[in-house]
Structure formats: C-alpha cells, structure tokens
Amino acid sequence: MLANTSYKRIHVLLQFYHILNNEERSELSNLNVTLCSYVHNNAYFASIPTKYLTDIYNLSFVRWIGEILPEDKISPIIRENRIPPGAVNPDGTVNLLVSVFEDVPIDKAKQAINKHGNVVEEPIMSNIWTVIIPNETITDLADEDAVQWIEEVMQPKKTFDGGMEVEK
C-alpha cells in the first residue's frame, strides 16, 4: 500500500539503525518527515510525504519503512472479540476510544471517524476521541490513515458496600 496510495502524506512505522543525531534529524526534516511518537527499537510512528518515500528509504540511517496495518491499531481485547459488556450498547454498537495521530487536523480526524461511526466526545487536551461505532466497522475505522489506536472504553470501577455492588 505504501507506494500505491493516493494520499499525499501517510503514517508509517519508520525504523532506524541507531538513535538519530541532529544531522540525520535535519535530513528527515528536509524531506518533510514528522516523527510522531517513539515505538521501540529505534522505530517511530511517522508521517511522511509519499512523493519522498524512495528518498527516505534510501537514507543510510533508515533501516525499514512499514505500513501500519489495521490490526496493529486495534487493542487485543477488541481483536479477540472480548469487548466488555458495559462497552456494548443495546443496539449492538460499541463505545470506543480512538487515538488519532497528533499531526492530524481535528476536521480530518472527525471526518475519518464519522465515515464509520459517530463522535460522542471530541478531545479536550489530547488526541483521544470517544466514539460509538458498529462492531463490524471497527476494522474499517482502523484502516483510516488518521487513526493510531482503538481501544474499549474503560468500565466504571465497582466496589462493594455492605455486600452490595455499587457503580462509581
């Protein structure tokens, strides 16, 4: 998909042979590469212009550029169809938290989410959206370039008060 996309920019996994020095960071900057967040093993989620894909790959310090697959963006609990009952609505839709890449404008994030579900709450100080979405379209949402991670909404903690279960 990397070479066959119609997008001008795409999010990828970008791995280097070592920790980058200032000169290498400058080379990436000259190619309009944005390092979004560190993953591990000298790898980052990155936003790159597709027209420079070959140039980026040919940099001596770049080890690998890889597609971020939809299944890489979905929590194991959702992938294994173990969504907690409290996150499932009576109509079968599910309540999820969707993280979008920090370099994605709010309008583009909202557009990507609304293609597959509905925004319940926009982020206030982060890039995490609360959404309601049909279970069968979760993978389609994960296939959106803007989406970084999808997980289930955390359930309210329960405590016992005199033997009675109480939701907080």
PDB file of C-alpha atoms in Angstrom:
ATOM      1  CA  MET A   1       0.000   0.000   0.000  1.00  0.00           C
ATOM      2  CA  LEU A   2       2.837   2.422   0.702  1.00  0.00           C
ATOM      3  CA  ALA A   3       3.681   3.039  -2.932  1.00  0.00           C
ATOM      4  CA  ASN A   4       0.120   2.632  -4.211  1.00  0.00           C
ATOM      5  CA  THR A   5      -1.684   5.253  -2.166  1.00  0.00           C
ATOM      6  CA  SER A   6      -3.451   8.366  -3.348  1.00  0.00           C
ATOM      7  CA  TYR A   7      -2.627  10.214  -0.123  1.00  0.00           C
ATOM      8  CA  LYS A   8      -0.031  12.969  -0.254  1.00  0.00           C
ATOM      9  CA  ARG A   9       1.102  12.045   3.283  1.00  0.00           C
ATOM     10  CA  ILE A  10       0.813   8.737   5.099  1.00  0.00           C
ATOM     11  CA  HIS A  11       1.562   7.430   8.556  1.00  0.00           C
ATOM     12  CA  VAL A  12       4.103   4.613   8.683  1.00  0.00           C
ATOM     13  CA  LEU A  13       6.406   2.770  11.004  1.00  0.00           C
ATOM     14  CA  LEU A  14       9.888   4.136  10.399  1.00  0.00           C
ATOM     15  CA  GLN A  15      12.853   2.311  11.906  1.00  0.00           C
ATOM     16  CA  PHE A  16      16.441   3.481  12.085  1.00  0.00           C
ATOM     17  CA  TYR A  17      19.711   1.634  12.616  1.00  0.00           C
ATOM     18  CA  HIS A  18      20.505   3.764  15.669  1.00  0.00           C
ATOM     19  CA  ILE A  19      19.386   6.773  17.691  1.00  0.00           C
ATOM     20  CA  LEU A  20      19.272   9.748  15.346  1.00  0.00           C
ATOM     21  CA  ASN A  21      21.778  12.568  15.586  1.00  0.00           C
ATOM     22  CA  ASN A  22      20.981  16.202  14.745  1.00  0.00           C
ATOM     23  CA  GLU A  23      22.259  15.934  11.173  1.00  0.00           C
ATOM     24  CA  GLU A  24      20.044  12.919  10.467  1.00  0.00           C
ATOM     25  CA  ARG A  25      17.039  14.656  12.028  1.00  0.00           C
ATOM     26  CA  SER A  26      17.749  17.605   9.768  1.00  0.00           C
ATOM     27  CA  GLU A  27      17.811  15.337   6.696  1.00  0.00           C
ATOM     28  CA  LEU A  28      14.413  13.946   7.684  1.00  0.00           C
ATOM     29  CA  SER A  29      13.091  17.447   8.223  1.00  0.00           C
ATOM     30  CA  ASN A  30      14.283  18.469   4.758  1.00  0.00           C
ATOM     31  CA  LEU A  31      12.147  15.636   3.369  1.00  0.00           C
ATOM     32  CA  ASN A  32       9.152  16.839   5.451  1.00  0.00           C
ATOM     33  CA  VAL A  33       9.187  13.756   7.698  1.00  0.00           C
ATOM     34  CA  THR A  34       7.387  14.170  11.017  1.00  0.00           C
ATOM     35  CA  LEU A  35       8.296  11.740  13.789  1.00  0.00           C
ATOM     36  CA  CYS A  36       5.029  11.360  15.690  1.00  0.00           C
ATOM     37  CA  SER A  37       5.854   9.049  18.578  1.00  0.00           C
ATOM     38  CA  TYR A  38       8.509   6.550  19.565  1.00  0.00           C
ATOM     39  CA  VAL A  39       7.511   2.882  19.378  1.00  0.00           C
ATOM     40  CA  HIS A  40      10.612   0.833  20.364  1.00  0.00           C
ATOM     41  CA  ASN A  41      13.851  -0.493  18.861  1.00  0.00           C
ATOM     42  CA  ASN A  42      14.687   2.846  17.207  1.00  0.00           C
ATOM     43  CA  ALA A  43      11.275   2.897  15.490  1.00  0.00           C
ATOM     44  CA  TYR A  44       8.710   5.676  15.335  1.00  0.00           C
ATOM     45  CA  PHE A  45       5.256   6.281  14.049  1.00  0.00           C
ATOM     46  CA  ALA A  46       5.980   8.870  11.389  1.00  0.00           C
ATOM     47  CA  SER A  47       4.130  10.976   8.889  1.00  0.00           C
ATOM     48  CA  ILE A  48       5.848  11.105   5.517  1.00  0.00           C
ATOM     49  CA  PRO A  49       5.110  12.658   2.132  1.00  0.00           C
ATOM     50  CA  THR A  50       4.533   9.835  -0.328  1.00  0.00           C
ATOM     51  CA  LYS A  51       6.465  11.647  -3.050  1.00  0.00           C
ATOM     52  CA  TYR A  52       9.646  11.245  -0.938  1.00  0.00           C
ATOM     53  CA  LEU A  53       9.096   7.598   0.018  1.00  0.00           C
ATOM     54  CA  THR A  54      12.044   6.311  -2.024  1.00  0.00           C
ATOM     55  CA  ASP A  55      14.308   9.170  -0.909  1.00  0.00           C
ATOM     56  CA  ILE A  56      13.507   8.458   2.745  1.00  0.00           C
ATOM     57  CA  TYR A  57      14.044   4.729   2.322  1.00  0.00           C
ATOM     58  CA  ASN A  58      17.426   5.345   0.683  1.00  0.00           C
ATOM     59  CA  LEU A  59      18.797   7.366   3.600  1.00  0.00           C
ATOM     60  CA  SER A  60      21.764   5.449   5.033  1.00  0.00           C
ATOM     61  CA  PHE A  61      20.370   5.511   8.579  1.00  0.00           C
ATOM     62  CA  VAL A  62      16.868   4.233   7.663  1.00  0.00           C
ATOM     63  CA  ARG A  63      16.535   0.531   8.342  1.00  0.00           C
ATOM     64  CA  TRP A  64      12.891  -0.032   7.402  1.00  0.00           C
ATOM     65  CA  ILE A  65       9.627   1.693   6.438  1.00  0.00           C
ATOM     66  CA  GLY A  66       6.479  -0.266   7.004  1.00  0.00           C
ATOM     67  CA  GLU A  67       2.754   0.031   6.629  1.00  0.00           C
ATOM     68  CA  ILE A  68       0.711   0.274   9.823  1.00  0.00           C
ATOM     69  CA  LEU A  69      -1.906  -2.441   9.399  1.00  0.00           C
ATOM     70  CA  PRO A  70      -5.437  -2.104  10.796  1.00  0.00           C
ATOM     71  CA  GLU A  71      -4.832  -4.992  13.193  1.00  0.00           C
ATOM     72  CA  ASP A  72      -1.798  -3.109  14.567  1.00  0.00           C
ATOM     73  CA  LYS A  73      -4.153  -0.310  15.619  1.00  0.00           C
ATOM     74  CA  ILE A  74      -6.793  -2.345  17.488  1.00  0.00           C
ATOM     75  CA  SER A  75      -6.432  -3.434  21.108  1.00  0.00           C
ATOM     76  CA  PRO A  76      -6.171  -7.199  21.633  1.00  0.00           C
ATOM     77  CA  ILE A  77      -9.398  -7.193  23.661  1.00  0.00           C
ATOM     78  CA  ILE A  78     -11.309  -5.877  20.639  1.00  0.00           C
ATOM     79  CA  ARG A  79      -9.439  -8.040  18.111  1.00  0.00           C
ATOM     80  CA  GLU A  80     -10.254 -11.134  20.162  1.00  0.00           C
ATOM     81  CA  ASN A  81     -13.919 -10.085  20.409  1.00  0.00           C
ATOM     82  CA  ARG A  82     -13.734  -9.733  24.207  1.00  0.00           C
ATOM     83  CA  ILE A  83     -15.313  -6.281  24.409  1.00  0.00           C
ATOM     84  CA  PRO A  84     -16.630  -5.778  27.959  1.00  0.00           C
ATOM     85  CA  PRO A  85     -20.447  -5.892  28.085  1.00  0.00           C
ATOM     86  CA  GLY A  86     -20.557  -2.379  29.546  1.00  0.00           C
ATOM     87  CA  ALA A  87     -18.967  -1.013  26.335  1.00  0.00           C
ATOM     88  CA  VAL A  88     -21.659  -2.613  24.138  1.00  0.00           C
ATOM     89  CA  ASN A  89     -24.886  -0.653  23.596  1.00  0.00           C
ATOM     90  CA  PRO A  90     -28.360  -2.250  23.307  1.00  0.00           C
ATOM     91  CA  ASP A  91     -28.321  -1.676  19.525  1.00  0.00           C
ATOM     92  CA  GLY A  92     -25.019  -3.603  19.181  1.00  0.00           C
ATOM     93  CA  THR A  93     -22.805  -0.562  18.658  1.00  0.00           C
ATOM     94  CA  VAL A  94     -19.730  -0.250  20.860  1.00  0.00           C
ATOM     95  CA  ASN A  95     -18.222   2.629  22.818  1.00  0.00           C
ATOM     96  CA  LEU A  96     -14.563   3.096  21.974  1.00  0.00           C
ATOM     97  CA  LEU A  97     -11.649   5.437  22.489  1.00  0.00           C
ATOM     98  CA  VAL A  98      -9.928   6.343  19.227  1.00  0.00           C
ATOM     99  CA  SER A  99      -6.489   7.946  19.257  1.00  0.00           C
ATOM    100  CA  VAL A 100      -5.575   9.843  16.125  1.00  0.00           C
ATOM    101  CA  PHE A 101      -2.073  10.861  15.191  1.00  0.00           C
ATOM    102  CA  GLU A 102      -1.173  14.206  16.724  1.00  0.00           C
ATOM    103  CA  ASP A 103      -0.410  15.790  13.344  1.00  0.00           C
ATOM    104  CA  VAL A 104      -3.933  15.117  12.028  1.00  0.00           C
ATOM    105  CA  PRO A 105      -6.157  18.228  11.995  1.00  0.00           C
ATOM    106  CA  ILE A 106      -9.367  17.961  14.042  1.00  0.00           C
ATOM    107  CA  ASP A 107     -11.612  18.270  10.987  1.00  0.00           C
ATOM    108  CA  LYS A 108      -9.803  15.399   9.217  1.00  0.00           C
ATOM    109  CA  ALA A 109      -9.995  13.216  12.341  1.00  0.00           C
ATOM    110  CA  LYS A 110     -13.704  13.898  12.741  1.00  0.00           C
ATOM    111  CA  GLN A 111     -14.312  13.154   9.056  1.00  0.00           C
ATOM    112  CA  ALA A 112     -12.460   9.803   9.298  1.00  0.00           C
ATOM    113  CA  ILE A 113     -14.385   8.782  12.415  1.00  0.00           C
ATOM    114  CA  ASN A 114     -17.783   9.867  11.095  1.00  0.00           C
ATOM    115  CA  LYS A 115     -17.336   7.685   7.983  1.00  0.00           C
ATOM    116  CA  HIS A 116     -17.639   4.643  10.251  1.00  0.00           C
ATOM    117  CA  GLY A 117     -19.378   5.773  13.437  1.00  0.00           C
ATOM    118  CA  ASN A 118     -20.287   8.811  15.497  1.00  0.00           C
ATOM    119  CA  VAL A 119     -18.232  11.134  17.652  1.00  0.00           C
ATOM    120  CA  VAL A 120     -19.544  11.210  21.217  1.00  0.00           C
ATOM    121  CA  GLU A 121     -16.833  13.454  22.627  1.00  0.00           C
ATOM    122  CA  GLU A 122     -14.055  15.382  20.929  1.00  0.00           C
ATOM    123  CA  PRO A 123     -10.666  15.549  22.617  1.00  0.00           C
ATOM    124  CA  ILE A 124     -10.105  18.409  25.023  1.00  0.00           C
ATOM    125  CA  MET A 125      -6.376  18.251  25.703  1.00  0.00           C
ATOM    126  CA  SER A 126      -5.310  15.141  23.839  1.00  0.00           C
ATOM    127  CA  ASN A 127      -5.862  13.305  20.585  1.00  0.00           C
ATOM    128  CA  ILE A 128      -8.299  10.731  22.003  1.00  0.00           C
ATOM    129  CA  TRP A 129     -11.872  10.717  20.744  1.00  0.00           C
ATOM    130  CA  THR A 130     -14.829   8.915  22.328  1.00  0.00           C
ATOM    131  CA  VAL A 131     -16.927   7.260  19.630  1.00  0.00           C
ATOM    132  CA  ILE A 132     -19.879   4.940  19.099  1.00  0.00           C
ATOM    133  CA  ILE A 133     -19.423   2.591  16.176  1.00  0.00           C
ATOM    134  CA  PRO A 134     -20.962  -0.601  14.808  1.00  0.00           C
ATOM    135  CA  ASN A 135     -18.759  -3.543  15.802  1.00  0.00           C
ATOM    136  CA  GLU A 136     -18.467  -4.672  12.177  1.00  0.00           C
ATOM    137  CA  THR A 137     -16.862  -1.378  11.071  1.00  0.00           C
ATOM    138  CA  ILE A 138     -14.053  -1.220  13.654  1.00  0.00           C
ATOM    139  CA  THR A 139     -11.502  -2.650  11.209  1.00  0.00           C
ATOM    140  CA  ASP A 140     -12.605  -0.131   8.564  1.00  0.00           C
ATOM    141  CA  LEU A 141     -12.025   2.696  11.045  1.00  0.00           C
ATOM    142  CA  ALA A 142      -8.597   1.245  11.889  1.00  0.00           C
ATOM    143  CA  ASP A 143      -7.777   1.300   8.184  1.00  0.00           C
ATOM    144  CA  GLU A 144      -8.075   5.106   8.182  1.00  0.00           C
ATOM    145  CA  ASP A 145      -4.626   6.706   7.975  1.00  0.00           C
ATOM    146  CA  ALA A 146      -5.519   9.247  10.696  1.00  0.00           C
ATOM    147  CA  VAL A 147      -6.197   6.532  13.299  1.00  0.00           C
ATOM    148  CA  GLN A 148      -3.341   5.470  15.560  1.00  0.00           C
ATOM    149  CA  TRP A 149      -5.060   3.232  18.141  1.00  0.00           C
ATOM    150  CA  ILE A 150      -8.529   1.931  19.067  1.00  0.00           C
ATOM    151  CA  GLU A 151      -9.446   0.572  22.474  1.00  0.00           C
ATOM    152  CA  GLU A 152     -12.535  -0.138  24.511  1.00  0.00           C
ATOM    153  CA  VAL A 153     -13.952   2.488  26.855  1.00  0.00           C
ATOM    154  CA  MET A 154     -12.870   1.776  30.404  1.00  0.00           C
ATOM    155  CA  GLN A 155     -15.647   0.461  32.583  1.00  0.00           C
ATOM    156  CA  PRO A 156     -16.620   2.190  35.831  1.00  0.00           C
ATOM    157  CA  LYS A 157     -14.930   0.665  38.848  1.00  0.00           C
ATOM    158  CA  LYS A 158     -17.147  -1.312  41.146  1.00  0.00           C
ATOM    159  CA  THR A 159     -16.810  -1.537  44.887  1.00  0.00           C
ATOM    160  CA  PHE A 160     -18.733  -3.464  47.428  1.00  0.00           C
ATOM    161  CA  ASP A 161     -20.614  -1.563  50.121  1.00  0.00           C
ATOM    162  CA  GLY A 162     -22.031  -3.878  52.734  1.00  0.00           C
ATOM    163  CA  GLY A 163     -22.203  -6.726  50.260  1.00  0.00           C
ATOM    164  CA  MET A 164     -23.903  -4.645  47.548  1.00  0.00           C
ATOM    165  CA  GLU A 165     -22.219  -3.843  44.264  1.00  0.00           C
ATOM    166  CA  VAL A 166     -22.048  -0.095  43.648  1.00  0.00           C
ATOM    167  CA  GLU A 167     -21.027   1.686  40.411  1.00  0.00           C
ATOM    168  CA  LYS A 168     -18.837   4.723  40.782  1.00  0.00           C
TER     169      LYS A 168
END
